[in-house]
Amino acid sequence: MGGLVGDSATRDVIAQINARFEAGDAILEMVALQKEFKIFSRKHSLYDSWLVLNIKASDPAERARWKDWAENYMKSKVPSDLKGVNGHDRLVRAYQENLESSRPLPMYYRHHLAKDDPRVIVSTGKGPLFSVVDHIVTSIPIKPVAGKTTA
Amino acid sequence: MHPVHRRIEAYYTEKILCHGVGPRGVDWTCEATQALRFVQLLKLCDFSRPFSLNDVGCGYGALVGFVAQRHPEAEIDYLGVDLSPVMISRARRRHRGARGCRFAVGSGVPRLADYAVASGVMNIMLDHPRALWEEFVTDTLRRMHASSRRGFAVNFMAEKSNSAATEGLYRTDSARWTLFCQQALGGAVEVVSGYGMREFTLLVRPKNEP
């Protein structure tokens, strides 16, 4: 990211992602959806998978930017913690592997500064503020842009 | 029109006008959860031979698109019925030219078919008293039963333990409606649950299926 997607759209979409993959009923629903429809797989882009779940920016212009970010920028510019795997494919793999595992965990989407680590990082750890259960944490590098309203 | 039907019609008409054609327009979270419910409901049907299907509370006809994708070889004589003229107008526009596919506005089921399905029609109770809503559920189940030769399927939201009821939603116990379908309608009931949602689906077949 970095000047690609508006702040409000980013907050909006991340809130949707975290709500749909949170501990409890939500993650159970995702596991069932993955089992039935293979929503996350190499056959589908991350953006399309989110879209099937109705996870999208409410503003159509921002939606187009999210698509560009997810399908182009994340594939071509962002590496991941797995050698030879780009950021986009790493996220798809993280969703697929977790949802299809024998002990799926809730998932938490967050950001870190690209200057600290330019890679998409997937780890197991604590999720949101008040959660005490382990989550699969996907952390996305961002480059804040001075003087803009974009993240 | 019955006052309960009038309220439901107004509710869903507002939804489709506000959100347009799509899962939000019929009060579902997303296309995927909508489709997962269709998967359960359609477990009722024998796709190895042609059949007729009544879709009660069909909305904009999402089931038509789902069946076309999931069972492209199926030969189905489909009738979608909905209380909301706006929904039916959207459904007709969306599925114009689709073979074996018709839509009608109404509170009843206007023909006898092999199967009937209803997805989500029992959930939005609004501020109706629970007893009145259960009369509506009973009446809808009776109509579905009377208009289907080989059975009907319907889903409900299951009760949540240790949590307050969500205002306006009807949650219930599978035993209550299983018993009704067995005793009052004389059906053989299969309860489908554990598909990742706090819901259950009843597949109700005649005891001696034709």
CSV table of C-alpha atoms in Angstrom, one decimal:
chain,number,residue,atom,x,y,z
A,1,MET,CA,0.0,0.0,0.0
A,2,GLY,CA,1.1,3.6,0.1
A,3,GLY,CA,-1.0,6.3,-1.5
A,4,LEU,CA,-3.0,3.6,-3.3
A,5,VAL,CA,-6.1,3.3,-1.3
A,6,GLY,CA,-8.0,5.9,0.8
A,7,ASP,CA,-7.7,5.8,4.6
A,8,SER,CA,-11.5,5.5,5.2
A,9,ALA,CA,-11.9,2.7,2.6
A,10,THR,CA,-8.9,0.9,4.2
A,11,ARG,CA,-10.4,1.1,7.6
A,12,ASP,CA,-13.8,0.1,6.3
A,13,VAL,CA,-12.5,-3.0,4.4
A,14,ILE,CA,-10.2,-4.1,7.2
A,15,ALA,CA,-13.0,-3.9,9.7
A,16,GLN,CA,-15.1,-6.1,7.4
A,17,ILE,CA,-12.3,-8.7,7.0
A,18,ASN,CA,-11.7,-8.9,10.7
A,19,ALA,CA,-15.4,-9.2,11.5
A,20,ARG,CA,-15.8,-12.1,9.0
A,21,PHE,CA,-12.8,-14.0,10.3
A,22,GLU,CA,-13.1,-13.3,14.0
A,23,ALA,CA,-13.3,-16.0,16.7
A,24,GLY,CA,-16.6,-17.8,17.3
A,25,ASP,CA,-19.5,-18.1,14.8
A,26,ALA,CA,-17.7,-16.1,12.1
A,27,ILE,CA,-14.7,-18.3,11.6
A,28,LEU,CA,-16.9,-21.4,11.7
A,29,GLU,CA,-18.9,-20.0,8.9
A,30,MET,CA,-15.8,-19.3,6.9
A,31,VAL,CA,-14.5,-22.8,7.4
A,32,ALA,CA,-17.9,-24.1,6.1
A,33,LEU,CA,-17.8,-21.8,3.1
A,34,GLN,CA,-14.3,-22.8,2.2
A,35,LYS,CA,-15.2,-26.5,2.5
A,36,GLU,CA,-18.2,-26.1,0.2
A,37,PHE,CA,-17.0,-23.5,-2.3
A,38,LYS,CA,-13.1,-23.4,-2.1
A,39,ILE,CA,-13.4,-19.6,-2.0
A,40,PHE,CA,-9.7,-19.1,-1.3
A,41,SER,CA,-7.5,-21.0,-3.8
A,42,ARG,CA,-5.0,-20.4,-6.5
A,43,LYS,CA,-7.9,-20.3,-9.0
A,44,HIS,CA,-9.3,-17.1,-7.6
A,45,SER,CA,-7.7,-13.7,-6.9
A,46,LEU,CA,-7.8,-12.4,-3.4
A,47,TYR,CA,-10.0,-9.5,-4.5
A,48,ASP,CA,-12.6,-11.8,-6.1
A,49,SER,CA,-12.6,-14.1,-3.0
A,50,TRP,CA,-13.3,-11.1,-0.8
A,51,LEU,CA,-16.0,-9.9,-3.2
A,52,VAL,CA,-17.9,-13.3,-3.0
A,53,LEU,CA,-17.9,-12.6,0.8
A,54,ASN,CA,-19.2,-9.1,0.1
A,55,ILE,CA,-16.1,-7.6,1.6
A,56,LYS,CA,-15.5,-4.4,-0.4
A,57,ALA,CA,-15.2,-0.7,-0.1
A,58,SER,CA,-18.5,1.0,-0.2
A,59,ASP,CA,-17.2,3.7,-2.6
A,60,PRO,CA,-16.9,2.3,-6.2
A,61,ALA,CA,-13.9,4.4,-6.9
A,62,GLU,CA,-12.1,3.0,-3.9
A,63,ARG,CA,-13.2,-0.5,-4.9
A,64,ALA,CA,-11.3,-0.1,-8.2
A,65,ARG,CA,-8.2,1.1,-6.2
A,66,TRP,CA,-8.5,-1.9,-3.9
A,67,LYS,CA,-8.7,-4.2,-6.8
A,68,ASP,CA,-5.6,-2.6,-8.4
A,69,TRP,CA,-3.8,-2.8,-5.0
A,70,ALA,CA,-4.7,-6.5,-4.4
A,71,GLU,CA,-4.3,-7.8,-7.9
A,72,ASN,CA,-1.4,-5.8,-9.3
A,73,TYR,CA,0.6,-4.1,-6.6
A,74,MET,CA,0.6,-7.0,-4.2
A,75,LYS,CA,1.5,-9.4,-6.9
A,76,SER,CA,4.3,-7.4,-8.5
A,77,LYS,CA,5.8,-5.2,-5.8
A,78,VAL,CA,5.3,-6.9,-2.4
A,79,PRO,CA,7.3,-9.9,-1.3
A,80,SER,CA,6.4,-12.2,1.5
A,81,ASP,CA,7.9,-14.2,4.3
A,82,LEU,CA,8.0,-17.2,2.0
A,83,LYS,CA,10.8,-17.1,-0.5
A,84,GLY,CA,9.5,-16.8,-4.1
A,85,VAL,CA,5.9,-16.1,-3.0
A,86,ASN,CA,4.5,-12.7,-3.6
A,87,GLY,CA,2.3,-10.9,-1.1
A,88,HIS,CA,-0.9,-11.6,-2.9
A,89,ASP,CA,-0.3,-15.3,-3.2
A,90,ARG,CA,0.9,-15.5,0.4
A,91,LEU,CA,-2.3,-14.1,1.7
A,92,VAL,CA,-4.4,-16.5,-0.4
A,93,ARG,CA,-2.3,-19.4,0.8
A,94,ALA,CA,-2.7,-18.2,4.5
A,95,TYR,CA,-6.5,-18.1,4.2
A,96,GLN,CA,-6.7,-21.4,2.3
A,97,GLU,CA,-4.3,-23.3,4.6
A,98,ASN,CA,-5.9,-22.1,7.8
A,99,LEU,CA,-9.5,-22.6,6.7
A,100,GLU,CA,-8.7,-26.1,5.5
A,101,SER,CA,-6.6,-27.1,8.4
A,102,SER,CA,-7.7,-29.6,11.1
A,103,ARG,CA,-7.6,-26.8,13.7
A,104,PRO,CA,-8.5,-23.5,12.0
A,105,LEU,CA,-7.9,-20.4,13.9
A,106,PRO,CA,-9.6,-17.0,13.7
A,107,MET,CA,-7.7,-14.6,11.5
A,108,TYR,CA,-6.6,-11.0,12.1
A,109,TYR,CA,-5.6,-8.6,9.4
A,110,ARG,CA,-3.2,-5.7,10.4
A,111,HIS,CA,-0.5,-3.5,9.0
A,112,HIS,CA,3.1,-2.7,9.7
A,113,LEU,CA,5.5,-0.1,8.2
A,114,ALA,CA,7.2,-1.2,5.0
A,115,LYS,CA,10.4,0.5,6.1
A,116,ASP,CA,10.6,-2.0,9.0
A,117,ASP,CA,9.8,-5.0,6.9
A,118,PRO,CA,8.7,-4.8,3.2
A,119,ARG,CA,7.1,-8.3,3.3
A,120,VAL,CA,3.7,-9.7,3.9
A,121,ILE,CA,4.2,-11.6,7.2
A,122,VAL,CA,1.9,-14.4,8.4
A,123,SER,CA,2.3,-15.6,11.9
A,124,THR,CA,0.3,-17.1,14.8
A,125,GLY,CA,-0.3,-14.8,17.7
A,126,LYS,CA,-2.8,-12.6,19.5
A,127,GLY,CA,-5.5,-10.9,17.5
A,128,PRO,CA,-7.5,-7.9,18.4
A,129,LEU,CA,-7.1,-6.0,21.7
A,130,PHE,CA,-9.4,-8.0,23.9
A,131,SER,CA,-8.9,-11.4,22.3
A,132,VAL,CA,-7.2,-14.1,24.4
A,133,VAL,CA,-7.2,-16.8,21.7
A,134,ASP,CA,-4.5,-17.4,19.1
A,135,HIS,CA,-5.1,-16.0,15.6
A,136,ILE,CA,-3.5,-16.4,12.3
A,137,VAL,CA,-2.2,-12.8,11.9
A,138,THR,CA,-1.6,-11.5,8.4
A,139,SER,CA,0.4,-8.3,8.5
A,140,ILE,CA,0.6,-6.1,5.4
A,141,PRO,CA,3.4,-3.6,4.8
A,142,ILE,CA,2.3,0.0,4.2
A,143,LYS,CA,4.1,3.2,3.2
A,144,PRO,CA,2.4,6.2,4.7
A,145,VAL,CA,2.3,9.2,2.3
A,146,ALA,CA,2.8,12.6,3.8
A,147,GLY,CA,0.1,15.2,3.1
A,148,LYS,CA,-2.3,12.7,1.6
A,149,THR,CA,-5.4,11.2,3.0
A,150,THR,CA,-4.3,7.8,1.7
A,151,ALA,CA,-2.6,5.1,3.7
B,1,MET,CA,-53.3,-9.1,2.0
B,2,HIS,CA,-52.8,-10.3,5.6
B,3,PRO,CA,-51.2,-7.5,7.8
B,4,VAL,CA,-48.1,-9.7,8.5
B,5,HIS,CA,-47.6,-10.2,4.8
B,6,ARG,CA,-48.0,-6.4,4.2
B,7,ARG,CA,-45.3,-5.7,6.8
B,8,ILE,CA,-42.9,-8.3,5.3
B,9,GLU,CA,-43.6,-6.9,1.8
B,10,ALA,CA,-42.8,-3.4,2.9
B,11,TYR,CA,-39.6,-4.5,4.7
B,12,TYR,CA,-38.2,-6.4,1.7
B,13,THR,CA,-39.3,-3.8,-0.8
B,14,GLU,CA,-37.3,-1.2,1.1
B,15,LYS,CA,-34.3,-3.6,1.2
B,16,ILE,CA,-34.2,-4.1,-2.5
B,17,LEU,CA,-34.7,-0.4,-3.2
B,18,CYS,CA,-31.9,0.5,-0.8
B,19,HIS,CA,-29.3,-2.1,-1.7
B,20,GLY,CA,-30.3,-3.2,-5.2
B,21,VAL,CA,-30.2,-6.7,-6.7
B,22,GLY,CA,-27.7,-8.8,-4.6
B,23,PRO,CA,-27.5,-10.5,-1.3
B,24,ARG,CA,-27.9,-7.3,0.7
B,25,GLY,CA,-31.1,-6.6,-1.2
B,26,VAL,CA,-32.7,-9.7,0.4
B,27,ASP,CA,-31.0,-9.2,3.8
B,28,TRP,CA,-28.2,-11.8,3.5
B,29,THR,CA,-24.5,-11.1,4.3
B,30,CYS,CA,-23.1,-12.2,1.0
B,31,GLU,CA,-23.4,-14.4,-2.1
B,32,ALA,CA,-21.4,-17.2,-0.4
B,33,THR,CA,-23.7,-17.6,2.6
B,34,GLN,CA,-26.8,-17.3,0.4
B,35,ALA,CA,-25.4,-20.1,-1.7
B,36,LEU,CA,-24.5,-22.3,1.2
B,37,ARG,CA,-28.2,-22.1,2.3
B,38,PHE,CA,-29.3,-23.1,-1.2
B,39,VAL,CA,-26.9,-26.1,-1.0
B,40,GLN,CA,-28.8,-27.4,2.1
B,41,LEU,CA,-32.3,-26.7,0.7
B,42,LEU,CA,-31.6,-28.4,-2.6
B,43,LYS,CA,-30.6,-31.6,-0.8
B,44,LEU,CA,-34.3,-32.3,-1.0
B,45,CYS,CA,-34.3,-32.6,-4.7
B,46,ASP,CA,-33.5,-35.5,-7.0
B,47,PHE,CA,-31.5,-33.9,-9.8
B,48,SER,CA,-31.3,-37.1,-11.8
B,49,ARG,CA,-34.7,-36.4,-13.4
B,50,PRO,CA,-36.6,-33.3,-14.4
B,51,PHE,CA,-38.8,-31.6,-11.7
B,52,SER,CA,-40.9,-28.6,-10.9
B,53,LEU,CA,-39.9,-26.3,-8.1
B,54,ASN,CA,-41.7,-23.5,-6.2
B,55,ASP,CA,-39.4,-21.0,-4.6
B,56,VAL,CA,-41.4,-19.3,-1.8
B,57,GLY,CA,-40.1,-15.8,-1.0
B,58,CYS,CA,-37.8,-16.0,-4.0
B,59,GLY,CA,-36.6,-12.4,-3.9
B,60,TYR,CA,-34.8,-11.4,-7.0
B,61,GLY,CA,-34.5,-15.1,-8.0
B,62,ALA,CA,-30.9,-15.8,-6.7
B,63,LEU,CA,-31.7,-19.5,-6.7
B,64,VAL,CA,-32.1,-19.5,-10.5
B,65,GLY,CA,-28.6,-18.3,-11.0
B,66,PHE,CA,-27.2,-20.7,-8.3
B,67,VAL,CA,-28.9,-23.7,-9.9
B,68,ALA,CA,-27.7,-22.8,-13.4
B,69,GLN,CA,-24.1,-22.7,-12.1
B,70,ARG,CA,-24.3,-25.7,-9.7
B,71,HIS,CA,-26.5,-28.0,-11.7
B,72,PRO,CA,-26.2,-26.8,-15.4
B,73,GLU,CA,-27.7,-30.1,-16.7
B,74,ALA,CA,-30.8,-30.0,-14.5
B,75,GLU,CA,-34.2,-29.6,-16.1
B,76,ILE,CA,-36.3,-27.5,-13.8
B,77,ASP,CA,-39.7,-26.0,-14.2
B,78,TYR,CA,-39.2,-23.1,-11.8
B,79,LEU,CA,-41.7,-20.7,-10.3
B,80,GLY,CA,-40.6,-18.0,-7.9
B,81,VAL,CA,-43.2,-16.3,-5.7
B,82,ASP,CA,-42.7,-13.2,-3.6
B,83,LEU,CA,-44.8,-10.8,-1.7
B,84,SER,CA,-43.0,-7.8,-3.1
B,85,PRO,CA,-43.9,-6.6,-6.6
B,86,VAL,CA,-40.6,-4.7,-6.7
B,87,MET,CA,-38.6,-7.9,-6.0
B,88,ILE,CA,-40.6,-9.8,-8.7
B,89,SER,CA,-40.0,-7.0,-11.2
B,90,ARG,CA,-36.2,-7.2,-10.5
B,91,ALA,CA,-36.3,-11.0,-10.8
B,92,ARG,CA,-38.1,-10.9,-14.1
B,93,ARG,CA,-35.6,-8.4,-15.5
B,94,ARG,CA,-32.6,-10.4,-14.2
B,95,HIS,CA,-33.8,-13.7,-15.6
B,96,ARG,CA,-35.5,-12.5,-18.7
B,97,GLY,CA,-35.2,-15.3,-21.3
B,98,ALA,CA,-34.2,-18.0,-18.8
B,99,ARG,CA,-35.8,-21.3,-19.9
B,100,GLY,CA,-38.4,-22.8,-17.6
B,101,CYS,CA,-38.4,-19.9,-15.2
B,102,ARG,CA,-41.4,-17.8,-14.1
B,103,PHE,CA,-42.1,-15.4,-11.3
B,104,ALA,CA,-45.4,-14.3,-9.6
B,105,VAL,CA,-46.4,-11.8,-7.0
B,106,GLY,CA,-48.4,-13.3,-4.1
B,107,SER,CA,-48.7,-14.6,-0.6
B,108,GLY,CA,-49.8,-18.0,-1.7
B,109,VAL,CA,-48.3,-20.8,-3.7
B,110,PRO,CA,-50.3,-20.8,-7.0
B,111,ARG,CA,-49.5,-24.2,-8.3
B,112,LEU,CA,-48.7,-27.8,-7.4
B,113,ALA,CA,-45.1,-28.7,-8.0
B,114,ASP,CA,-42.7,-31.5,-7.1
B,115,TYR,CA,-40.8,-29.5,-4.6
B,116,ALA,CA,-41.0,-26.2,-2.7
B,117,VAL,CA,-38.2,-24.4,-1.0
B,118,ALA,CA,-38.1,-21.3,1.2
B,119,SER,CA,-34.9,-19.6,2.3
B,120,GLY,CA,-34.9,-17.0,5.1
B,121,VAL,CA,-38.6,-16.3,5.0
B,122,MET,CA,-39.1,-17.3,8.6
B,123,ASN,CA,-36.3,-15.2,10.0
B,124,ILE,CA,-37.3,-11.5,10.0
B,125,MET,CA,-40.1,-11.4,12.6
B,126,LEU,CA,-39.9,-7.5,12.9
B,127,ASP,CA,-41.9,-6.4,15.9
B,128,HIS,CA,-44.7,-9.0,15.5
B,129,PRO,CA,-45.6,-10.9,18.7
B,130,ARG,CA,-44.0,-14.3,18.6
B,131,ALA,CA,-47.3,-16.1,18.7
B,132,LEU,CA,-48.5,-14.2,15.7
B,133,TRP,CA,-45.3,-14.9,13.8
B,134,GLU,CA,-45.6,-18.6,14.6
B,135,GLU,CA,-49.0,-18.5,13.1
B,136,PHE,CA,-47.4,-17.1,9.9
B,137,VAL,CA,-44.8,-19.9,10.0
B,138,THR,CA,-47.4,-22.5,10.5
B,139,ASP,CA,-49.5,-21.1,7.6
B,140,THR,CA,-46.5,-21.0,5.3
B,141,LEU,CA,-45.5,-24.5,6.1
B,142,ARG,CA,-49.0,-25.7,5.5
B,143,ARG,CA,-49.1,-24.0,2.1
B,144,MET,CA,-45.7,-25.4,1.1
B,145,HIS,CA,-46.8,-28.8,2.1
B,146,ALA,CA,-50.1,-28.6,0.2
B,147,SER,CA,-48.4,-27.4,-3.0
B,148,SER,CA,-45.6,-29.9,-3.2
B,149,ARG,CA,-45.8,-33.5,-4.3
B,150,ARG,CA,-42.4,-34.7,-3.3
B,151,GLY,CA,-41.5,-32.5,-0.4
B,152,PHE,CA,-40.4,-29.1,0.7
B,153,ALA,CA,-37.4,-27.6,2.4
B,154,VAL,CA,-37.2,-24.6,4.7
B,155,ASN,CA,-34.5,-23.0,6.9
B,156,PHE,CA,-34.7,-21.4,10.3
B,157,MET,CA,-32.3,-19.5,12.6
B,158,ALA,CA,-31.4,-21.7,15.6
B,159,GLU,CA,-31.6,-20.5,19.2
B,160,LYS,CA,-28.4,-19.1,20.7
B,161,SER,CA,-27.4,-20.2,24.1
B,162,ASN,CA,-26.3,-17.7,26.7
B,163,SER,CA,-27.2,-14.7,24.6
B,164,ALA,CA,-30.0,-12.3,24.4
B,165,ALA,CA,-32.5,-12.5,21.5
B,166,THR,CA,-31.7,-10.2,18.6
B,167,GLU,CA,-34.5,-7.8,18.2
B,168,GLY,CA,-36.7,-8.6,15.3
B,169,LEU,CA,-35.3,-12.0,14.5
B,170,TYR,CA,-37.1,-15.3,14.9
B,171,ARG,CA,-34.9,-18.0,16.4
B,172,THR,CA,-36.3,-21.4,17.2
B,173,ASP,CA,-35.6,-25.0,18.1
B,174,SER,CA,-35.5,-27.6,15.4
B,175,ALA,CA,-37.6,-30.0,17.5
B,176,ARG,CA,-40.6,-27.6,17.6
B,177,TRP,CA,-41.0,-27.5,13.8
B,178,THR,CA,-39.9,-31.1,13.2
B,179,LEU,CA,-42.7,-32.2,15.4
B,180,PHE,CA,-45.2,-29.9,13.6
B,181,CYS,CA,-44.1,-31.3,10.2
B,182,GLN,CA,-44.4,-34.8,11.4
B,183,GLN,CA,-47.6,-34.6,13.3
B,184,ALA,CA,-49.7,-31.9,11.6
B,185,LEU,CA,-48.4,-32.5,8.0
B,186,GLY,CA,-47.6,-36.2,8.3
B,187,GLY,CA,-44.1,-35.7,6.8
B,188,ALA,CA,-40.8,-37.6,7.2
B,189,VAL,CA,-38.4,-34.9,8.4
B,190,GLU,CA,-34.7,-34.7,8.0
B,191,VAL,CA,-32.9,-32.0,10.0
B,192,VAL,CA,-29.8,-30.6,8.3
B,193,SER,CA,-27.5,-28.7,10.6
B,194,GLY,CA,-23.8,-28.2,11.4
B,195,TYR,CA,-23.1,-26.4,8.1
B,196,GLY,CA,-21.2,-23.5,9.7
B,197,MET,CA,-24.2,-21.3,10.5
B,198,ARG,CA,-26.4,-21.1,13.6
B,199,GLU,CA,-29.3,-22.4,11.5
B,200,PHE,CA,-31.0,-25.6,10.6
B,201,THR,CA,-32.8,-26.7,7.5
B,202,LEU,CA,-35.8,-29.0,7.5
B,203,LEU,CA,-36.2,-31.4,4.5
B,204,VAL,CA,-39.8,-32.6,4.7
B,205,ARG,CA,-40.8,-35.5,2.4
B,206,PRO,CA,-44.1,-37.3,2.2
B,207,LYS,CA,-43.9,-40.6,4.2
B,208,ASN,CA,-44.6,-42.5,1.0
B,209,GLU,CA,-42.8,-40.5,-1.6
B,210,PRO,CA,-44.2,-40.8,-5.1
